Short mmCIF file of C-alpha atoms and ligand atoms in Angstrom, two decimals:
data_model
loop_
_atom_site.label_atom_id
_atom_site.label_comp_id
_atom_site.label_asym_id
_atom_site.label_seq_id
_atom_site.Cartn_x
_atom_site.Cartn_y
_atom_site.Cartn_z
CA MET A 21 -15.38 -3.97 18.83
CA ARG A 22 -12.26 -4.72 21.17
CA ILE A 23 -8.31 -4.46 20.72
CA ASP A 24 -5.40 -5.47 21.78
CA VAL A 25 -2.30 -4.42 21.04
CA VAL A 26 0.99 -6.17 23.20
CA THR A 27 4.45 -5.02 22.14
CA ILE A 28 7.26 -4.04 23.03
CA PHE A 29 7.01 -0.26 22.02
CA PRO A 30 3.81 1.13 23.52
CA GLU A 31 4.22 4.76 22.45
CA TYR A 32 3.95 3.74 18.91
CA LEU A 33 0.47 2.91 19.14
CA GLU A 34 0.10 6.65 20.63
CA PRO A 35 -1.75 7.31 17.01
CA LEU A 36 -4.69 5.05 17.88
CA ASN A 37 -6.02 8.13 20.13
CA VAL A 38 -6.17 10.74 17.23
CA SER A 39 -8.70 11.39 14.25
CA LEU A 40 -10.81 8.16 13.17
CA VAL A 41 -9.74 5.66 15.64
CA GLY A 42 -9.13 8.15 18.50
CA LYS A 43 -12.59 9.45 18.27
CA ALA A 44 -14.08 5.80 18.14
CA ARG A 45 -12.92 5.39 21.36
CA VAL A 46 -14.24 8.49 22.97
CA ARG A 47 -17.61 6.85 21.19
CA GLY A 48 -17.27 4.18 22.95
CA THR A 49 -17.41 2.11 19.22
CA LEU A 50 -13.82 0.94 19.92
CA ASP A 51 -12.40 0.17 22.99
CA VAL A 52 -8.35 -0.21 22.22
CA ARG A 53 -5.87 -1.78 25.47
CA VAL A 54 -1.82 -1.31 24.42
CA HIS A 55 -0.05 -3.47 26.77
CA ASP A 56 3.34 -3.49 27.14
CA LEU A 57 5.32 -6.79 26.74
CA ARG A 58 7.82 -6.53 29.26
CA GLU A 59 4.97 -6.62 31.82
CA TRP A 60 5.03 -10.10 31.50
CA THR A 61 8.90 -10.62 31.78
CA HIS A 62 10.63 -11.84 35.34
CA ASP A 63 14.69 -10.57 35.44
CA ARG A 64 15.88 -7.39 36.19
CA HIS A 65 16.96 -6.76 32.40
CA ASN A 66 12.85 -7.42 30.95
CA THR A 67 14.28 -9.92 28.33
CA VAL A 68 12.47 -10.28 26.01
CA ASP A 69 14.40 -11.97 23.01
CA ASP A 70 17.52 -14.94 22.97
CA THR A 71 19.33 -16.28 20.52
CA PRO A 72 17.88 -18.67 17.28
CA TYR A 73 18.05 -22.17 17.88
CA GLY A 74 19.98 -23.65 14.28
CA GLY A 75 21.91 -20.48 15.08
CA GLY A 76 21.65 -17.46 12.44
CA PRO A 77 21.32 -13.15 13.03
CA GLY A 78 19.61 -11.64 15.06
CA MET A 79 17.35 -12.73 18.00
CA VAL A 80 13.98 -14.74 18.51
CA MET A 81 11.01 -13.24 20.84
CA LYS A 82 10.84 -16.19 23.87
CA PRO A 83 7.83 -17.74 23.75
CA ASP A 84 7.30 -17.63 27.59
CA VAL A 85 6.52 -13.87 27.88
CA TRP A 86 4.73 -14.11 24.71
CA GLY A 87 2.25 -16.54 26.02
CA GLU A 88 1.74 -15.11 29.79
CA ALA A 89 0.85 -11.65 28.13
CA LEU A 90 -1.18 -13.06 25.77
CA ASP A 91 -2.67 -15.52 28.57
CA ALA A 92 -3.15 -12.54 30.85
CA VAL A 93 -5.40 -10.37 28.02
CA ALA A 94 -7.32 -13.53 27.37
CA ALA A 95 -8.20 -13.72 31.48
CA SER A 96 -9.31 -10.18 30.95
CA GLY A 97 -11.67 -10.81 28.55
CA GLU A 98 -13.39 -14.01 29.78
CA GLY A 99 -16.84 -14.87 28.77
CA GLU A 100 -16.22 -12.16 26.27
CA GLY A 101 -15.60 -15.34 23.41
CA ALA A 102 -12.09 -15.91 22.34
CA PRO A 103 -10.49 -13.31 19.82
CA ALA A 104 -9.02 -13.08 17.27
CA LEU A 105 -5.13 -12.75 17.28
CA VAL A 106 -3.15 -10.44 14.25
CA VAL A 107 0.39 -11.88 13.43
CA PRO A 108 1.59 -8.79 11.52
CA THR A 109 4.51 -10.71 9.41
CA PRO A 110 6.55 -10.57 6.29
CA SER A 111 5.71 -13.90 5.84
CA GLY A 112 2.15 -13.65 6.04
CA ARG A 113 -1.51 -13.55 3.90
CA SER A 114 -1.11 -9.88 2.26
CA PHE A 115 -3.77 -7.29 3.92
CA THR A 116 -6.69 -6.64 1.31
CA GLN A 117 -9.64 -4.82 1.90
CA GLU A 118 -11.17 -8.09 1.57
CA LEU A 119 -9.64 -9.17 5.14
CA ALA A 120 -10.38 -5.98 6.49
CA VAL A 121 -13.83 -6.90 5.90
CA GLU A 122 -13.77 -9.65 7.73
CA LEU A 123 -11.88 -8.77 10.46
CA ALA A 124 -14.65 -5.35 10.96
CA ALA A 125 -16.60 -8.42 11.68
CA LYS A 126 -15.20 -9.80 14.69
CA PRO A 127 -16.03 -8.97 17.83
CA TRP A 128 -12.21 -8.79 19.28
CA LEU A 129 -9.31 -8.44 17.25
CA VAL A 130 -5.54 -9.15 19.38
CA PHE A 131 -2.89 -7.54 17.72
CA ALA A 132 0.73 -9.69 18.31
CA PRO A 133 3.25 -6.92 16.85
CA ALA A 134 6.94 -8.23 16.84
CA ARG A 135 10.44 -6.92 16.72
CA TYR A 136 13.24 -8.67 16.21
CA GLU A 137 13.28 -11.51 14.09
CA GLY A 138 9.95 -12.68 14.88
CA ILE A 139 8.11 -14.73 17.48
CA ASP A 140 8.43 -18.32 18.33
CA ARG A 141 6.73 -20.17 16.61
CA ARG A 142 5.83 -22.37 19.37
CA VAL A 143 3.44 -19.14 20.53
CA ILE A 144 1.64 -19.17 17.15
CA ASP A 145 0.93 -22.72 17.16
CA ASP A 146 -0.46 -22.68 20.60
CA TYR A 147 -3.15 -20.37 20.30
CA ALA A 148 -4.10 -21.82 17.59
CA THR A 149 -5.77 -24.12 18.65
CA ARG A 150 -7.45 -21.66 20.69
CA TRP A 151 -8.07 -18.57 19.27
CA GLU A 152 -8.57 -17.69 15.08
CA VAL A 153 -5.44 -16.81 13.96
CA HIS A 154 -4.11 -14.12 11.11
CA GLU A 155 -0.52 -14.35 10.14
CA VAL A 156 -0.60 -10.52 8.15
CA SER A 157 1.49 -8.73 6.05
CA ILE A 158 0.77 -5.30 4.82
CA GLY A 159 2.66 -5.36 1.76
CA ASP A 160 6.29 -6.55 0.03
CA TYR A 161 8.70 -5.05 1.35
CA VAL A 162 10.38 -4.93 5.00
CA LEU A 163 9.72 -3.63 8.07
CA ALA A 164 11.76 -3.84 11.59
CA GLY A 165 8.30 -4.30 13.46
CA GLY A 166 4.74 -4.57 13.42
CA GLU A 167 3.45 -1.71 14.84
CA ALA A 168 3.46 0.22 11.82
CA ALA A 169 1.13 -2.98 10.61
CA VAL A 170 -1.05 -2.33 13.62
CA LEU A 171 -1.67 0.63 12.85
CA VAL A 172 -2.69 0.32 8.94
CA ILE A 173 -4.72 -2.66 10.00
CA THR A 174 -6.60 -1.14 13.12
CA GLU A 175 -7.03 2.53 10.91
CA ALA A 176 -9.00 -0.38 7.43
CA VAL A 177 -10.54 -1.65 10.39
CA ALA A 178 -11.96 0.93 11.84
CA ARG A 179 -13.66 3.05 9.23
CA LEU A 180 -15.57 -0.17 8.50
CA LEU A 181 -17.11 -0.06 11.18
CA PRO A 182 -20.69 1.15 12.04
CA GLY A 183 -21.04 5.02 12.85
CA VAL A 184 -16.89 5.58 12.37
CA LEU A 185 -16.86 6.66 8.92
CA GLY A 186 -19.00 10.59 8.81
CA ASN A 187 -20.74 9.72 5.43
CA ALA A 188 -21.85 5.51 5.84
CA GLU A 189 -21.98 5.98 1.67
CA SER A 190 -18.54 6.62 1.96
CA HIS A 191 -17.11 2.83 1.40
CA ARG A 192 -19.42 2.15 -1.43
CA ASP A 193 -16.70 3.81 -3.61
CA ASP A 194 -13.47 2.67 -1.65
CA SER A 195 -10.66 0.81 -3.90
CA PHE A 196 -10.70 -1.92 -3.70
CA ALA A 197 -14.26 -2.16 -2.08
CA PRO A 198 -16.63 -5.30 -3.51
CA GLY A 199 -19.22 -4.53 -5.95
CA ALA A 200 -19.01 -2.71 -8.90
CA MET A 201 -16.10 -0.14 -8.51
CA ALA A 202 -14.51 -3.26 -6.49
CA ASP A 203 -10.97 -3.51 -7.74
CA LEU A 204 -11.10 -0.50 -8.98
CA LEU A 205 -8.96 2.71 -7.36
CA GLU A 206 -10.19 5.62 -7.26
CA GLY A 207 -10.79 8.80 -9.73
CA PRO A 208 -9.17 11.96 -9.41
CA VAL A 209 -11.51 14.37 -6.36
CA TYR A 210 -11.63 17.97 -6.99
CA THR A 211 -13.28 20.67 -4.48
CA LYS A 212 -13.61 24.79 -4.67
CA PRO A 213 -12.41 27.27 -5.98
CA PRO A 214 -13.75 26.58 -9.59
CA VAL A 215 -9.85 27.70 -10.70
CA TRP A 216 -6.87 27.48 -8.86
CA ARG A 217 -3.64 28.58 -10.98
CA GLU A 218 -5.64 28.63 -13.76
CA ARG A 219 -6.31 24.56 -14.11
CA GLY A 220 -9.74 24.76 -13.79
CA ILE A 221 -12.42 21.81 -12.96
CA PRO A 222 -13.64 18.92 -15.60
CA GLU A 223 -16.99 20.25 -17.45
CA VAL A 224 -18.83 16.93 -16.44
CA LEU A 225 -18.63 17.67 -12.39
CA LEU A 226 -20.26 21.34 -12.72
CA SER A 227 -23.08 19.38 -15.39
CA GLY A 228 -25.87 18.15 -11.96
CA HIS A 229 -26.05 15.30 -14.63
CA HIS A 230 -25.42 12.56 -11.77
CA GLY A 231 -25.65 9.67 -13.96
CA ARG A 232 -23.22 11.57 -16.56
CA ILE A 233 -21.32 12.30 -13.32
CA ALA A 234 -20.99 8.47 -12.21
CA ARG A 235 -19.98 7.23 -15.39
CA TRP A 236 -17.38 9.63 -15.68
CA ARG A 237 -15.43 8.69 -12.20
CA ARG A 238 -15.83 4.84 -12.86
CA ASP A 239 -14.15 5.46 -16.58
CA GLU A 240 -11.61 7.44 -14.51
CA ALA A 241 -10.83 4.61 -11.78
CA PHE A 242 -10.72 2.25 -15.44
CA ARG A 243 -7.98 4.70 -16.14
CA ARG A 244 -6.63 4.99 -13.27
CA THR A 245 -6.28 1.60 -12.46
CA ALA A 246 -5.26 0.46 -16.26
CA ALA A 247 -2.17 3.17 -15.57
CA HIS A 248 -0.99 1.79 -12.00
CA ARG A 249 -2.38 -0.74 -11.03
CA PRO A 250 -3.10 -3.20 -15.11
CA ASP A 251 -2.72 -6.72 -12.02
CA LEU A 252 -6.18 -5.27 -10.99
CA ILE A 253 -8.03 -5.04 -14.48
CA GLU A 254 -8.24 -9.02 -14.85
CA ARG A 255 -9.69 -8.99 -11.53
CA CYS A 256 -12.65 -6.78 -12.78
CA ASP A 257 -16.06 -8.67 -13.42
CA PRO A 258 -17.58 -6.55 -16.86
CA ALA A 259 -21.11 -7.94 -16.45
CA ALA A 260 -20.79 -5.84 -12.68
CA PHE A 261 -20.15 -2.81 -15.13
CA ASP A 262 -22.92 -3.30 -17.05
CA LYS A 263 -25.15 -3.45 -13.70
CA HIS A 264 -23.33 -0.65 -12.58
CA ASP A 265 -24.13 1.82 -15.79
CA ARG A 266 -27.66 0.05 -15.37
CA ALA A 267 -28.17 2.05 -12.41
CA LEU A 268 -26.86 4.99 -12.94
N1 LIG B 321 3.03 -6.64 8.77
C1 LIG B 321 4.37 -6.64 8.17
C2 LIG B 321 5.31 -6.53 7.84
C3 LIG B 321 6.35 -6.95 8.58
C4 LIG B 321 7.03 -7.17 9.81
C5 LIG B 321 6.24 -7.20 10.73
C6 LIG B 321 6.74 -7.01 12.25
C7 LIG B 321 7.59 -7.85 11.37
C8 LIG B 321 8.92 -8.64 13.56
C9 LIG B 321 9.99 -8.08 12.87
N2 LIG B 321 10.25 -7.76 11.46
C10 LIG B 321 10.98 -7.70 11.05
C11 LIG B 321 11.88 -8.53 10.23
C12 LIG B 321 11.63 -9.73 10.57
C13 LIG B 321 11.78 -11.02 10.00
C14 LIG B 321 12.30 -11.17 8.83
N3 LIG B 321 12.25 -9.46 7.86
C15 LIG B 321 12.13 -8.61 8.90
C16 LIG B 321 9.28 -7.98 11.53
C17 LIG B 321 8.29 -7.39 10.01
N4 LIG B 321 7.99 -6.31 7.39
N5 LIG B 321 7.16 -6.26 5.75
C18 LIG B 321 5.79 -6.04 7.04
N6 LIG B 321 4.72 -5.83 5.29
#
């Protein structure tokens, strides 16, 4: 997968050089290219924003600068097919594991994290005539720009790519992963030492009985979900649980 990010804060994307995404880049599983939007300005102040038509607070990012930048990214991938444009915005579709799975299947993502009050609407409308466009929000809170969302989305997508996570099974019990555990939060996890500050380990985890352990983990996931995200319980499919139990 190729990922391009156009931003006025390239240094904000430094975390994409470390850990899981960093290793995937070194291995060649991910080709991540970060571009400074100001490269496509032509004035001495490298201006990327202007006042909003219709008045109102803040500034809006200029369409001509973004258009030149995204055209240049497109041109650098001639013959690779059209990318999917991902635009983080507080007014976007909620970013979910389902969308992460969808994006992980794309060969090329181009991220356009904005600042100020956002990007002139005509940029998204223009590229939507040639590219798949996803306007995405990572949560119901307000950030100052889209770069943090790019880090979140990139990590969620990268970990789904073949060979990126050490244990291929790790996806199976992901919170929100499709399947019997779909929409359930993960239960508690434990490791050595067997006693820590006079706290032991749930006996079932020491039993070696995989069926009982799987059922305990499912029940714990259900309990945590009911406590922290009751809204997700309503989306669970009881039949999936029976199928899960039968497989134990
Ligand atoms: N994804 C995502 C987001 C953002 C987000 C993303 C991009 C931009 C660009 C500019 N702003 C500031 C801004 C603009 C307009 C109104 N309110 C705030 C952003 C916020 N906030 N919260 C999220 N979950």
